[in-house]
mmCIF file of C-alpha atoms and ligand atoms in Angstrom:
data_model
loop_
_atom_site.group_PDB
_atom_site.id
_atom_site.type_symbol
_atom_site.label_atom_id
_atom_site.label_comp_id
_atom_site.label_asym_id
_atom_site.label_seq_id
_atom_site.Cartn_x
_atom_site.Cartn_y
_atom_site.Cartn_z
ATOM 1 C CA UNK Z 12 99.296 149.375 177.055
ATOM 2 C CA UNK Z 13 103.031 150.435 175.513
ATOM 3 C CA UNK Z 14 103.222 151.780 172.784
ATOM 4 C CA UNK Z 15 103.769 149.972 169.550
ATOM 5 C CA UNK Z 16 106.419 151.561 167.090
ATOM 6 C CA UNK Z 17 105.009 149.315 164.448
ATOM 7 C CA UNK Z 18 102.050 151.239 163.806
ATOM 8 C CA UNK Z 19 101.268 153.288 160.637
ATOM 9 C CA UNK Z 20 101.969 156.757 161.899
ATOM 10 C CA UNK Z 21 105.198 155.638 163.337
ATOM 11 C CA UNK Z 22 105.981 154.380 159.705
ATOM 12 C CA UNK Z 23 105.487 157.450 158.089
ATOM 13 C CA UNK Z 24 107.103 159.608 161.086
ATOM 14 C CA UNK Z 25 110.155 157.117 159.683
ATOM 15 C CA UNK Z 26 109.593 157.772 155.637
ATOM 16 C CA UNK Z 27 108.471 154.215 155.564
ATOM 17 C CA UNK Z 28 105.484 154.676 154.209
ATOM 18 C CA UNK Z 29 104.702 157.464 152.197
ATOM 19 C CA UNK Z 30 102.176 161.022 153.059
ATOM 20 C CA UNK Z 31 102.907 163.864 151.201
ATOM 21 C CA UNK Z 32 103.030 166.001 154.190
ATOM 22 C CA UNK Z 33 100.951 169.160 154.659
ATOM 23 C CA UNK Z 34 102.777 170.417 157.875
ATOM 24 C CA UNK Z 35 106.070 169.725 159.369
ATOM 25 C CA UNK Z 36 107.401 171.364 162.556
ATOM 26 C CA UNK Z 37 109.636 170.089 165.220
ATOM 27 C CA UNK Z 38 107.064 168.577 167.400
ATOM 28 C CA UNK Z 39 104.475 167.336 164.568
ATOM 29 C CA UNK Z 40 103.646 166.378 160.889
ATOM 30 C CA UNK Z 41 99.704 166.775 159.174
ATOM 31 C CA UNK Z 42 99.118 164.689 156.460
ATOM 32 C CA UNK Z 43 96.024 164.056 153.981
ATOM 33 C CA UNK Z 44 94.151 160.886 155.647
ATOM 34 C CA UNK Z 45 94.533 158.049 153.300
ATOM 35 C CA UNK Z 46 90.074 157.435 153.432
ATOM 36 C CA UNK Z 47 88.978 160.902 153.519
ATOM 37 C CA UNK Z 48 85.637 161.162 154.947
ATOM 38 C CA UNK Z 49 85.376 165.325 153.648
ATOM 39 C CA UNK Z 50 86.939 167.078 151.010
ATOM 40 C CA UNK Z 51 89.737 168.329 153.888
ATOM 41 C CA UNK Z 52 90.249 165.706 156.069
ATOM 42 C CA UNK Z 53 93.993 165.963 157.136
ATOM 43 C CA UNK Z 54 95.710 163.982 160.391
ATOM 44 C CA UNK Z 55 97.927 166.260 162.473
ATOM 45 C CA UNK Z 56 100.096 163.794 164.625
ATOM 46 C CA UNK Z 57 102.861 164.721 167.440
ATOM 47 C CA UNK Z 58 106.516 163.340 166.254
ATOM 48 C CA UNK Z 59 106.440 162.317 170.253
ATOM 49 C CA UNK Z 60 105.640 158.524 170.885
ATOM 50 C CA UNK Z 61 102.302 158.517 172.315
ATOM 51 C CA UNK Z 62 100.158 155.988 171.935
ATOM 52 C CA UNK Z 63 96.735 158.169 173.117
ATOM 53 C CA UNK Z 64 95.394 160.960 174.547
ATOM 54 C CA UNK Z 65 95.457 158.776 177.667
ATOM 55 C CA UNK Z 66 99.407 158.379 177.883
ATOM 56 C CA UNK Z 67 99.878 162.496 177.741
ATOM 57 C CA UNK Z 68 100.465 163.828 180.829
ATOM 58 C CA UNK Z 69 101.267 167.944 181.687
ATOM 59 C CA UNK Z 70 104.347 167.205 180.426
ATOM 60 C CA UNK Z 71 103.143 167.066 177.183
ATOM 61 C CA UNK Z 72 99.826 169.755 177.500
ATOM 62 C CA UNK Z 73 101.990 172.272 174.959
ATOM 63 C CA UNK Z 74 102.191 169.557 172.307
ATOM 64 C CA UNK Z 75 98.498 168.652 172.711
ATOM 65 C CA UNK Z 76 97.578 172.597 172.275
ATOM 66 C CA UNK Z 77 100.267 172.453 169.781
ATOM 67 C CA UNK Z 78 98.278 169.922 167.861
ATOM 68 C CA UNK Z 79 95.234 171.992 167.695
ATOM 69 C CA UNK Z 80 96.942 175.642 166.834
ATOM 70 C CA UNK Z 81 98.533 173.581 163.813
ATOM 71 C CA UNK Z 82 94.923 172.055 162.825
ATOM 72 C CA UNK Z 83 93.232 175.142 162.802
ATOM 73 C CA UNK Z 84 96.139 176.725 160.796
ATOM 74 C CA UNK Z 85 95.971 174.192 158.665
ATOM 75 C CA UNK Z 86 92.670 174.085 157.436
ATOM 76 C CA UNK Z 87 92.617 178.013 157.170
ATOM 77 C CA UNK Z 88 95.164 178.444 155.162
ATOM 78 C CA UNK Z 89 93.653 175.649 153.115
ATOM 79 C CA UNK Z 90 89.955 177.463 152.969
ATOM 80 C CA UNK Z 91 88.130 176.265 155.093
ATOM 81 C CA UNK Z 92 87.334 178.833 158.378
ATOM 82 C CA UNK Z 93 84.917 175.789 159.788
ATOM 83 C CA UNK Z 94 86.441 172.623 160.386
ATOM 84 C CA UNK Z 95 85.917 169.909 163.008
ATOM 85 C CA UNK Z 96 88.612 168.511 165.144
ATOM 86 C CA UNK Z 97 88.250 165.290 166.269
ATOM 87 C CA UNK Z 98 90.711 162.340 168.395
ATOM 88 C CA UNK Z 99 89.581 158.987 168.734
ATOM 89 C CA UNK Z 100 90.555 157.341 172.087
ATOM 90 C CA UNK Z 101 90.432 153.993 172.269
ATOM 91 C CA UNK Z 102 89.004 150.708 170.075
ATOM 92 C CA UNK Z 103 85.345 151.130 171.305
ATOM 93 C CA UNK Z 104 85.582 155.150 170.039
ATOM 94 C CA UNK Z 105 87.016 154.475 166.786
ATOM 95 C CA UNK Z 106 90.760 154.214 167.221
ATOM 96 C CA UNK Z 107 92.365 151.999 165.099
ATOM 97 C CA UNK Z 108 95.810 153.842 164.765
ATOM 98 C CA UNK Z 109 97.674 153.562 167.954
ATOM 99 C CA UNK Z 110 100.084 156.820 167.600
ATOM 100 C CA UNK Z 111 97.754 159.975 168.609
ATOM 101 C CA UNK Z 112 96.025 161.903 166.117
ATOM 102 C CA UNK Z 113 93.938 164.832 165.284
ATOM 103 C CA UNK Z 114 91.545 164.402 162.706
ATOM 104 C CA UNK Z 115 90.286 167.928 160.825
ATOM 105 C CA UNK Z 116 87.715 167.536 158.413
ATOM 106 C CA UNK Z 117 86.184 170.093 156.678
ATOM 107 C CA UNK Z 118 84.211 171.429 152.895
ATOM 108 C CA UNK Z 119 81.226 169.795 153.731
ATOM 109 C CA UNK Z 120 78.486 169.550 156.050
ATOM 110 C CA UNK Z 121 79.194 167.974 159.501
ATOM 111 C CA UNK Z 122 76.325 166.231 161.443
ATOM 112 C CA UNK Z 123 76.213 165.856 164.961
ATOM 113 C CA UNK Z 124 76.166 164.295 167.201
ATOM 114 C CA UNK Z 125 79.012 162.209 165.581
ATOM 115 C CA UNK Z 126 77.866 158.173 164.665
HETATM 116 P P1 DGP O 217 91.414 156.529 163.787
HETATM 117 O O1 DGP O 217 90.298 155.635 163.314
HETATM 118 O O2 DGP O 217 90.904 157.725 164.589
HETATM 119 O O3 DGP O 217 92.516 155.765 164.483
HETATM 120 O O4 DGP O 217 92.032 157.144 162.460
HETATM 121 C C1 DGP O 217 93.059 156.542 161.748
HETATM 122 C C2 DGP O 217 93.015 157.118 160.365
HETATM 123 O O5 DGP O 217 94.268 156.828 159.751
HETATM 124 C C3 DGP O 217 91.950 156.552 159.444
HETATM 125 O O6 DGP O 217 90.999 157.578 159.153
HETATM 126 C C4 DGP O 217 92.693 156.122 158.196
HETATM 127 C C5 DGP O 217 94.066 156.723 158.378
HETATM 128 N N1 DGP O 217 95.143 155.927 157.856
HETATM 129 C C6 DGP O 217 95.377 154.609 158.120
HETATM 130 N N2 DGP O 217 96.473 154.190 157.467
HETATM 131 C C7 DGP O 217 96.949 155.264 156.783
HETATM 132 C C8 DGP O 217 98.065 155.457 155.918
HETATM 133 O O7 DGP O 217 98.869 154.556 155.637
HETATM 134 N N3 DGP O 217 98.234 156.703 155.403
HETATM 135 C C9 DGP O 217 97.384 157.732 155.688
HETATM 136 N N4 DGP O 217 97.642 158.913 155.113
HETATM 137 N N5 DGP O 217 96.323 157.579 156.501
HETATM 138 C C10 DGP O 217 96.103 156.363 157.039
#
């Protein structure tokens, strides 16, 4: 499926919507999610037009590490060492924001496995 520039994360990539942003770099932004599910619970997103982790190819393998280094940076300069990193793929996993994300949550106790 194409990608839809309509969606949320596209909006705020515009300033259409606002999210204070936590992180800004030239290839991504991290913002706080807007239903946090743990004290931290930021999104780190790539300013690249990619729908989901299915649509990056090695092309775009930096970014995708990219996304992770800037998680865990995040949410150690923010205090918390232990953090979960999590990307929803797909309706039937969760996704309901078509623009790739990385969720980091964090400050509270994480269960797993995941519901
Ligand atoms: P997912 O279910 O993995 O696609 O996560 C999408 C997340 O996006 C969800 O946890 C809620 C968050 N979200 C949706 N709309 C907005 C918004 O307008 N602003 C912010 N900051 N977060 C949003």
């Amino acid at each position: 499926m194409s990608y839809d520039p309509s969606n949320v994360f596209a909006r705020i990539l515009r300033g259409e919507i606002p999210a204070p942003l936590l992180h800004e770099d030239d290839r991504c932004v991290a913002f706080r999610d807007v239903n946090p599910q743990a004290p931290l619970h930021a999104l780190v997103i790539p300013k690249q037009a990619l729908r989901g982790l299915v649509d990056a190819g090695p092309e775009d393998e930096a970014t995708l590490g990219h996304l992770l280094l800037v998680g865990r940076n995040l949410a150690a300069k923010l205090g918390y060492p232990d953090a979960r990193y999590v990307i929803n793929h797909g309706a039937g996993a969760g996704q309901t924001v078509f623009h790739l994300h990385v969720h980091v949550l964090a400050g509270r106790p994480l269960a797993w496995p995941p519901g």
